[in-house]
Short mmCIF file of C-alpha atoms in Angstrom, two decimals:
data_model
loop_
_atom_site.label_atom_id
_atom_site.label_comp_id
_atom_site.label_asym_id
_atom_site.label_seq_id
_atom_site.Cartn_x
_atom_site.Cartn_y
_atom_site.Cartn_z
CA MET A 1 -21.97 88.29 -85.49
CA MET A 2 -19.12 86.95 -83.02
CA GLY A 3 -19.10 88.79 -79.46
CA ASP A 4 -16.74 91.28 -77.84
CA PRO A 5 -13.81 89.15 -76.21
CA ALA A 6 -12.94 91.64 -74.04
CA VAL A 7 -16.27 90.79 -72.65
CA ILE A 8 -16.16 87.22 -72.30
CA THR A 9 -12.34 87.08 -70.35
CA LEU A 10 -14.42 89.68 -68.17
CA ASN A 11 -16.81 87.14 -67.33
CA ARG A 12 -14.58 84.36 -66.21
CA PRO A 13 -13.08 85.51 -63.44
CA LEU A 14 -16.80 86.88 -62.42
CA GLN A 15 -18.35 83.18 -62.75
CA THR A 16 -15.81 81.30 -61.39
CA LEU A 17 -15.39 83.73 -57.67
CA LEU A 18 -19.60 83.06 -58.19
CA ILE A 19 -19.06 79.15 -58.26
CA SER A 20 -16.82 79.78 -55.61
CA VAL A 21 -19.06 81.46 -53.05
CA VAL A 22 -22.05 79.31 -54.10
CA VAL A 23 -19.48 76.13 -53.04
CA LEU A 24 -18.49 78.07 -50.02
CA ALA A 25 -22.37 79.09 -48.92
CA SER A 26 -22.89 75.69 -49.72
CA MET A 27 -20.21 73.67 -47.73
CA LEU A 28 -21.50 76.64 -44.50
CA ALA A 29 -25.13 75.35 -45.04
CA THR A 30 -23.80 71.92 -45.26
CA THR A 31 -22.53 72.56 -41.63
CA ILE A 32 -24.69 74.60 -39.72
CA LEU A 33 -27.58 71.98 -41.08
CA SER A 34 -25.62 69.01 -38.94
CA SER A 35 -24.55 71.76 -36.36
CA PHE A 36 -28.45 71.83 -35.56
CA ARG A 37 -29.28 67.87 -36.32
CA ASN A 38 -26.41 67.22 -33.74
CA ASN A 39 -27.72 69.76 -31.09
CA GLN A 40 -31.07 68.32 -31.77
CA ASP A 41 -29.89 64.80 -31.22
CA SER A 42 -27.84 65.67 -28.19
CA ASN A 43 -31.61 67.00 -26.96
CA ASN A 44 -33.33 63.99 -27.33
CA ILE A 45 -30.85 61.89 -25.67
CA ALA A 46 -31.20 63.97 -22.68
CA GLY A 47 -34.98 63.48 -22.49
CA ALA A 48 -34.35 60.07 -23.29
CA GLN A 49 -32.87 59.54 -20.29
CA ILE A 50 -34.35 61.86 -18.27
CA TYR A 51 -37.63 60.04 -19.18
CA LEU A 52 -35.93 56.77 -18.20
CA ALA A 53 -34.34 58.13 -14.91
CA ALA A 54 -38.05 59.54 -14.25
CA ARG A 55 -39.11 55.54 -14.56
CA LYS A 56 -37.25 54.80 -12.15
CA ASP A 57 -38.43 57.24 -9.87
CA LYS A 58 -41.22 55.40 -8.28
CA LYS A 59 -41.30 59.04 -6.10
CA ASN A 60 -42.91 60.31 -9.33
CA PRO A 61 -46.21 59.93 -9.93
CA HIS A 62 -46.64 60.75 -13.29
CA PHE A 63 -43.35 58.21 -14.09
CA ALA A 64 -43.96 55.85 -11.60
CA SER A 65 -44.01 52.09 -13.57
CA PRO A 66 -46.95 50.46 -12.35
CA SER A 67 -46.91 48.35 -9.40
CA PRO A 68 -48.04 44.35 -10.29
CA THR A 69 -52.01 44.01 -9.32
CA PRO A 70 -51.23 42.02 -6.10
CA SER A 71 -53.36 38.60 -5.55
CA PRO A 72 -56.55 38.84 -3.27
CA ALA A 73 -55.40 38.06 0.19
CA PRO A 74 -57.25 35.63 2.24
CA SER A 75 -60.13 36.77 4.05
CA THR A 76 -59.43 36.34 7.47
CA SER A 77 -63.23 35.25 8.27
CA PRO A 78 -63.43 31.82 8.40
CA SER A 79 -65.26 30.37 5.91
CA PRO A 80 -68.73 28.96 8.04
CA SER A 81 -68.35 25.35 9.25
CA PRO A 82 -70.98 22.82 7.51
CA SER A 83 -74.16 21.85 9.97
CA PRO A 84 -73.34 18.42 11.24
CA SER A 85 -75.98 16.75 8.87
CA SER A 86 -74.21 17.63 6.00
CA VAL A 87 -71.17 15.99 6.60
CA PRO A 88 -70.76 12.57 5.15
CA VAL A 89 -68.90 9.67 7.13
CA THR A 90 -65.52 9.66 5.58
CA ARG A 91 -64.89 6.46 6.96
CA PRO A 92 -66.58 2.92 7.27
CA ILE A 93 -68.30 1.63 9.98
CA LYS A 94 -67.25 -1.96 11.02
CA VAL A 95 -70.04 -3.63 13.15
CA GLY A 96 -69.28 -6.22 15.78
CA ILE A 97 -71.88 -9.08 17.83
CA VAL A 98 -71.36 -9.80 21.18
CA VAL A 99 -72.85 -13.41 21.47
CA ASN A 100 -74.02 -16.04 23.84
CA ASP A 101 -71.41 -18.14 25.89
CA TYR A 102 -72.87 -21.34 24.70
CA ALA A 103 -71.88 -24.05 22.59
CA ASN A 104 -74.44 -23.06 19.38
CA ARG A 105 -72.98 -19.29 19.44
CA TYR A 106 -71.33 -19.87 16.09
CA GLY A 107 -74.31 -21.16 14.87
CA GLU A 108 -75.87 -18.59 15.89
CA LEU A 109 -73.58 -16.22 14.67
CA SER A 110 -73.61 -17.64 10.88
CA SER A 111 -77.18 -17.15 10.68
CA LEU A 112 -77.72 -14.07 11.68
CA GLU A 113 -74.80 -13.05 9.23
CA ALA A 114 -76.69 -14.67 6.24
CA SER A 115 -80.19 -13.12 7.35
CA LEU A 116 -77.78 -9.56 6.88
CA GLY A 117 -75.98 -10.76 4.20
CA LYS A 118 -73.53 -8.68 5.39
CA SER A 119 -70.30 -9.72 7.48
CA ILE A 120 -69.52 -9.41 11.12
CA SER A 121 -65.88 -7.52 11.90
CA THR A 122 -65.86 -8.67 15.83
CA VAL A 123 -67.21 -11.27 17.40
CA SER A 124 -67.39 -10.26 21.44
CA ILE A 125 -67.86 -12.63 24.26
CA TYR A 126 -66.67 -12.88 27.64
CA LYS A 127 -64.36 -14.42 29.97
CA GLN A 128 -64.03 -14.57 34.22
CA PHE A 129 -61.24 -14.96 36.21
CA GLY A 130 -62.98 -16.95 39.12
CA SER A 131 -65.48 -18.74 36.72
CA LYS A 132 -65.47 -22.61 37.36
CA TYR A 133 -66.83 -23.00 33.48
CA ASN A 134 -65.69 -20.24 31.58
CA SER A 135 -61.89 -18.54 32.39
CA ASN A 136 -59.82 -20.37 30.13
CA LEU A 137 -59.57 -19.36 26.51
CA VAL A 138 -60.47 -22.33 24.74
CA LEU A 139 -58.87 -22.16 21.67
CA ASP A 140 -61.00 -24.62 19.75
CA ASP A 141 -63.88 -22.41 20.29
CA LEU A 142 -62.55 -20.05 18.75
CA SER A 143 -61.80 -21.78 15.10
CA TYR A 144 -64.55 -20.13 13.96
CA ILE A 145 -63.70 -16.04 14.43
CA LYS A 146 -60.26 -17.20 13.28
CA SER A 147 -61.46 -19.19 10.20
CA LYS A 148 -63.85 -16.02 8.84
CA GLY A 149 -60.97 -13.46 9.18
CA MET A 150 -63.09 -11.60 12.35
CA LYS A 151 -61.89 -10.15 15.16
CA LEU A 152 -62.23 -11.35 18.39
CA LEU A 153 -63.08 -8.44 21.60
CA LEU A 154 -62.67 -10.18 24.96
CA ALA A 155 -64.04 -8.60 27.88
CA TRP A 156 -61.86 -10.53 30.75
CA GLU A 157 -63.28 -9.88 33.79
CA PRO A 158 -61.97 -10.23 37.58
CA TRP A 159 -64.52 -11.58 39.61
CA ASN A 160 -66.37 -15.01 39.96
CA PRO A 161 -69.74 -14.62 37.97
CA GLU A 162 -71.62 -17.50 40.43
CA GLN A 163 -70.88 -15.40 43.54
CA GLY A 164 -72.47 -11.91 42.48
CA MET A 165 -71.08 -9.08 44.26
CA ASN A 166 -70.19 -10.67 47.85
CA GLN A 167 -67.02 -12.24 46.46
CA SER A 168 -64.64 -14.36 48.27
CA VAL A 169 -61.68 -13.33 46.45
CA ASP A 170 -61.26 -9.61 45.63
CA TYR A 171 -59.94 -9.97 42.82
CA LEU A 172 -58.35 -6.68 42.03
CA GLN A 173 -56.26 -6.50 45.25
CA ALA A 174 -55.42 -10.76 44.13
CA ILE A 175 -53.98 -9.30 40.47
CA THR A 176 -51.78 -6.71 41.99
CA GLN A 177 -50.52 -8.71 45.34
CA GLY A 178 -49.14 -11.31 42.16
CA GLN A 179 -51.87 -13.95 43.71
CA GLN A 180 -53.01 -14.48 39.70
CA ASP A 181 -49.89 -14.12 38.07
CA THR A 182 -50.17 -17.78 37.28
CA TYR A 183 -53.99 -17.54 35.63
CA ILE A 184 -52.72 -14.18 33.81
CA ARG A 185 -49.80 -15.95 32.30
CA SER A 186 -51.39 -19.08 31.25
CA PHE A 187 -54.26 -16.84 29.44
CA ALA A 188 -51.60 -14.17 28.02
CA ASN A 189 -49.97 -17.64 26.67
CA SER A 190 -52.89 -18.81 25.02
CA VAL A 191 -53.61 -15.44 23.31
CA LYS A 192 -50.64 -15.61 21.93
CA THR A 193 -50.83 -19.08 20.68
CA TYR A 194 -53.85 -17.84 19.24
CA GLY A 195 -52.54 -15.44 16.67
CA SER A 196 -54.88 -13.49 15.45
CA PRO A 197 -55.57 -10.06 16.65
CA VAL A 198 -57.43 -9.78 20.10
CA THR A 199 -58.76 -6.78 21.68
CA ILE A 200 -59.38 -7.19 25.50
CA ARG A 201 -61.71 -5.52 27.74
CA PHE A 202 -60.20 -5.94 31.17
CA GLY A 203 -62.95 -4.48 34.29
CA HIS A 204 -65.15 -3.05 31.55
CA GLU A 205 -67.67 -0.66 32.96
CA MET A 206 -65.59 -0.27 36.14
CA ASN A 207 -67.11 3.64 36.57
CA GLY A 208 -70.43 2.10 37.40
CA ASN A 209 -71.49 0.27 40.77
CA TRP A 210 -72.94 -3.20 39.50
CA TYR A 211 -69.76 -5.47 39.33
CA PRO A 212 -67.14 -5.59 42.33
CA TRP A 213 -64.50 -3.99 40.30
CA GLY A 214 -66.96 -0.67 40.23
CA ASN A 215 -65.84 2.43 41.94
CA LYS A 216 -62.64 1.50 42.60
CA PRO A 217 -60.40 3.27 40.96
CA THR A 218 -56.68 3.27 41.95
CA GLN A 219 -57.27 -0.46 42.78
CA TYR A 220 -58.46 -0.78 39.15
CA ILE A 221 -55.68 1.11 37.84
CA THR A 222 -53.13 -0.73 39.61
CA SER A 223 -54.55 -4.37 38.22
CA TYR A 224 -54.84 -3.14 34.79
CA ARG A 225 -50.97 -2.26 35.00
CA HIS A 226 -49.91 -5.34 36.27
CA VAL A 227 -52.04 -7.86 34.19
CA VAL A 228 -50.92 -5.74 30.91
CA ASP A 229 -46.95 -6.02 32.63
CA ILE A 230 -47.52 -9.65 32.57
CA PHE A 231 -48.59 -9.69 28.65
CA ARG A 232 -45.61 -7.89 28.02
CA GLN A 233 -43.21 -10.35 29.89
CA GLU A 234 -44.68 -12.90 27.65
CA GLY A 235 -43.96 -11.36 25.04
CA VAL A 236 -47.60 -11.39 23.65
CA THR A 237 -47.98 -9.11 20.02
CA ASN A 238 -51.33 -9.53 19.07
CA VAL A 239 -53.40 -7.78 21.70
CA THR A 240 -54.56 -4.38 21.91
CA TRP A 241 -55.97 -2.90 24.95
CA MET A 242 -59.38 -1.17 25.37
CA TRP A 243 -60.09 0.91 28.49
CA SER A 244 -63.99 0.39 28.23
CA ILE A 245 -66.34 2.99 30.16
CA ASN A 246 -70.30 2.67 30.77
CA PHE A 247 -71.50 5.89 28.76
CA GLU A 248 -72.31 7.42 32.18
CA ASN A 249 -70.78 7.29 35.71
CA THR A 250 -72.77 5.85 38.22
CA PRO A 251 -73.52 6.83 41.43
CA TYR A 252 -73.98 9.99 38.91
CA SER A 253 -70.83 12.19 38.50
CA PRO A 254 -69.80 14.83 35.65
CA ILE A 255 -68.49 12.51 33.16
CA SER A 256 -65.21 13.84 33.00
CA ASN A 257 -64.58 12.46 36.43
CA VAL A 258 -64.15 9.21 35.32
CA SER A 259 -60.35 10.02 34.06
CA SER A 260 -59.92 9.25 37.83
CA TYR A 261 -59.89 5.13 36.51
CA TYR A 262 -57.96 5.98 32.92
CA PRO A 263 -54.74 3.72 33.31
CA GLY A 264 -52.46 5.38 30.80
CA ASP A 265 -51.25 6.18 27.69
CA ASP A 266 -48.82 3.70 27.90
CA VAL A 267 -51.22 0.77 28.62
CA VAL A 268 -54.08 2.12 26.82
CA ASP A 269 -54.47 1.84 22.62
CA ALA A 270 -58.29 2.12 22.23
CA ILE A 271 -61.04 3.07 24.03
CA GLY A 272 -64.48 1.75 24.48
CA ILE A 273 -68.11 2.95 25.72
CA ASP A 274 -71.03 0.91 26.14
CA GLY A 275 -74.39 2.25 26.22
CA TYR A 276 -77.80 1.16 26.13
CA ASN A 277 -81.69 2.36 24.99
CA TRP A 278 -83.74 0.47 27.67
CA GLY A 279 -87.02 2.25 27.14
CA SER A 280 -89.50 1.14 29.09
CA SER A 281 -88.19 -2.36 29.76
CA GLN A 282 -87.46 -1.07 33.43
CA SER A 283 -89.22 1.30 36.15
CA TRP A 284 -86.39 3.44 36.26
CA SER A 285 -86.00 4.17 32.43
CA THR A 286 -86.98 5.35 29.27
CA TRP A 287 -86.13 5.73 25.85
CA LYS A 288 -83.56 7.23 24.46
CA SER A 289 -81.79 7.79 21.38
CA PHE A 290 -78.40 6.88 20.18
CA LYS A 291 -77.05 10.14 20.51
CA ASP A 292 -78.95 10.72 23.96
CA ILE A 293 -76.97 8.52 25.06
CA PHE A 294 -73.61 9.07 24.36
CA ILE A 295 -72.98 12.69 23.14
CA PRO A 296 -71.94 13.76 26.59
CA SER A 297 -69.03 10.82 27.10
CA TYR A 298 -68.12 11.17 23.34
CA ASN A 299 -67.55 14.77 23.89
CA PHE A 300 -65.55 14.03 26.90
CA LEU A 301 -63.04 11.08 25.22
CA THR A 302 -62.35 13.36 22.07
CA SER A 303 -61.27 15.88 23.69
CA THR A 304 -59.53 14.25 26.07
CA TYR A 305 -57.75 11.31 25.12
CA PHE A 306 -56.69 10.67 21.53
CA LYS A 307 -57.05 6.68 20.74
CA PRO A 308 -59.49 5.19 18.73
CA LEU A 309 -62.82 4.75 19.73
CA VAL A 310 -65.37 2.05 19.81
CA VAL A 311 -69.40 1.18 20.98
CA ALA A 312 -68.06 -1.83 23.08
CA GLU A 313 -71.51 -2.16 23.58
CA THR A 314 -74.62 -1.30 22.55
CA ALA A 315 -79.23 -2.15 22.25
CA SER A 316 -82.21 -0.90 22.25
CA THR A 317 -85.14 -2.48 23.80
CA GLU A 318 -88.45 -2.70 21.65
CA LEU A 319 -90.53 -1.21 24.76
CA GLY A 320 -91.99 2.51 24.53
CA GLY A 321 -90.79 3.33 21.61
CA ASN A 322 -90.08 1.75 17.65
CA LYS A 323 -86.74 -0.04 18.05
CA PRO A 324 -86.56 -0.37 13.76
CA LEU A 325 -86.22 3.58 13.58
CA TRP A 326 -83.82 3.90 16.57
CA ILE A 327 -81.24 1.36 14.55
CA GLU A 328 -81.84 3.41 11.40
CA GLU A 329 -81.14 6.62 13.00
CA MET A 330 -78.18 5.31 14.73
CA PHE A 331 -76.43 4.66 11.11
CA LYS A 332 -77.71 7.52 9.01
CA ASP A 333 -78.09 9.96 11.24
CA SER A 334 -75.79 9.81 14.62
CA LEU A 335 -72.58 7.65 13.39
CA THR A 336 -73.18 9.90 9.95
CA ASN A 337 -73.06 12.94 11.00
CA SER A 338 -72.37 13.56 14.86
CA PHE A 339 -69.90 10.79 16.19
CA THR A 340 -67.55 10.63 12.94
CA LYS A 341 -64.72 9.29 15.30
CA ILE A 342 -65.84 6.27 16.40
CA THR A 343 -64.88 3.27 14.02
CA GLU A 344 -66.81 0.73 15.76
CA VAL A 345 -70.48 -0.05 17.04
CA VAL A 346 -70.45 -3.49 18.92
CA TRP A 347 -74.32 -4.76 19.11
CA PHE A 348 -75.41 -6.70 22.44
CA ASN A 349 -77.30 -9.51 20.53
CA ILE A 350 -78.64 -11.16 23.69
CA LEU A 351 -81.46 -12.04 25.13
CA LYS A 352 -81.43 -10.79 28.66
CA GLU A 353 -83.14 -8.22 30.57
CA THR A 354 -85.37 -7.13 27.59
CA ASP A 355 -84.56 -8.63 24.07
CA TRP A 356 -81.86 -6.77 22.93
CA ARG A 357 -81.69 -8.68 19.77
CA ILE A 358 -81.46 -7.46 16.09
CA ASN A 359 -83.84 -9.71 15.29
CA SER A 360 -86.55 -9.44 18.04
CA THR A 361 -88.84 -8.15 15.57
CA ASP A 362 -89.11 -8.58 11.39
CA ALA A 363 -89.11 -5.26 11.22
CA SER A 364 -85.84 -4.66 13.49
CA LEU A 365 -83.31 -7.40 11.24
CA GLN A 366 -85.00 -5.73 8.37
CA SER A 367 -83.96 -2.02 9.39
CA PHE A 368 -80.48 -3.61 10.63
CA LYS A 369 -80.44 -5.31 6.85
CA THR A 370 -81.05 -2.17 5.24
CA ASN A 371 -79.00 0.41 7.59
CA MET A 372 -76.20 -1.81 8.39
CA PRO A 373 -72.91 -0.16 6.51
#
């Protein structure tokens, strides 16, 4: 059967009201939820801002950003220096030869080169101001040196060797006073005409007492500079000026005293040292190694002057020791480890006070051949 119509009519307004309440409740809930979410987002943003601000604030140990890891600081303590024996030679050692002043000297030099199987870089000869036979630079005599591309090392001695220590002319004074200018100019032009490199050792070993120009520092310097001035006036450009001392002063004094003979940086291009191992060949001599001979003068010169350094004369006798071993130690030890600023060694290859020659014995020749760079 059908329901009561009044009841149906009565329920419709209630239903509408209920629906409205539900809608309003839903809208209210949505509004409340939205408000809650907005507040939460604001709180999140504020928190993030606080966090970022805190990261920028390095005073805050909890939020400070880590600094980059610094590179290790270099040690302030120096690295240990290698012992001299562990320092390899870093430059080629050139070898020159002093040859006799006679007609076959270059034939002898050629034979020596053939025996060594190696080339000689420099040939050293001597000229004297007052000699009747050996005062001028004869270009024909130098043709062999020039053709082989060797350098010429010239010891130019202000004396007459025939007169020994009792000279009729004081050559240092004569040079300073201009009395030797004509000869010097002629010699300068011969060097200029020669054209190839020439190194001149004027008045070598001036700190010794066995030459008449020795032990006269003031006169030596004045005459040295005068000679250089004339060469420059003549426009000679193929010359190197070498100040060439003996390894020690005679009479003996501290090696630093050799500075009293130094003519000046403007007239010195290179420095030479002369020294020999006389062994037991003389009553006053004893066996000395290359290092024993040269270390005091080497240390002084390299700490005082900044010029190329050459051993301009050296050799060893056979008497009183082992010459082959002396040669080996010179090349393989001394020049390699202790004398690293020496660029060349010139061997006095002459039979004179003793047998200085490389081939004084087969063993010495073999040692030179084996150990020469």
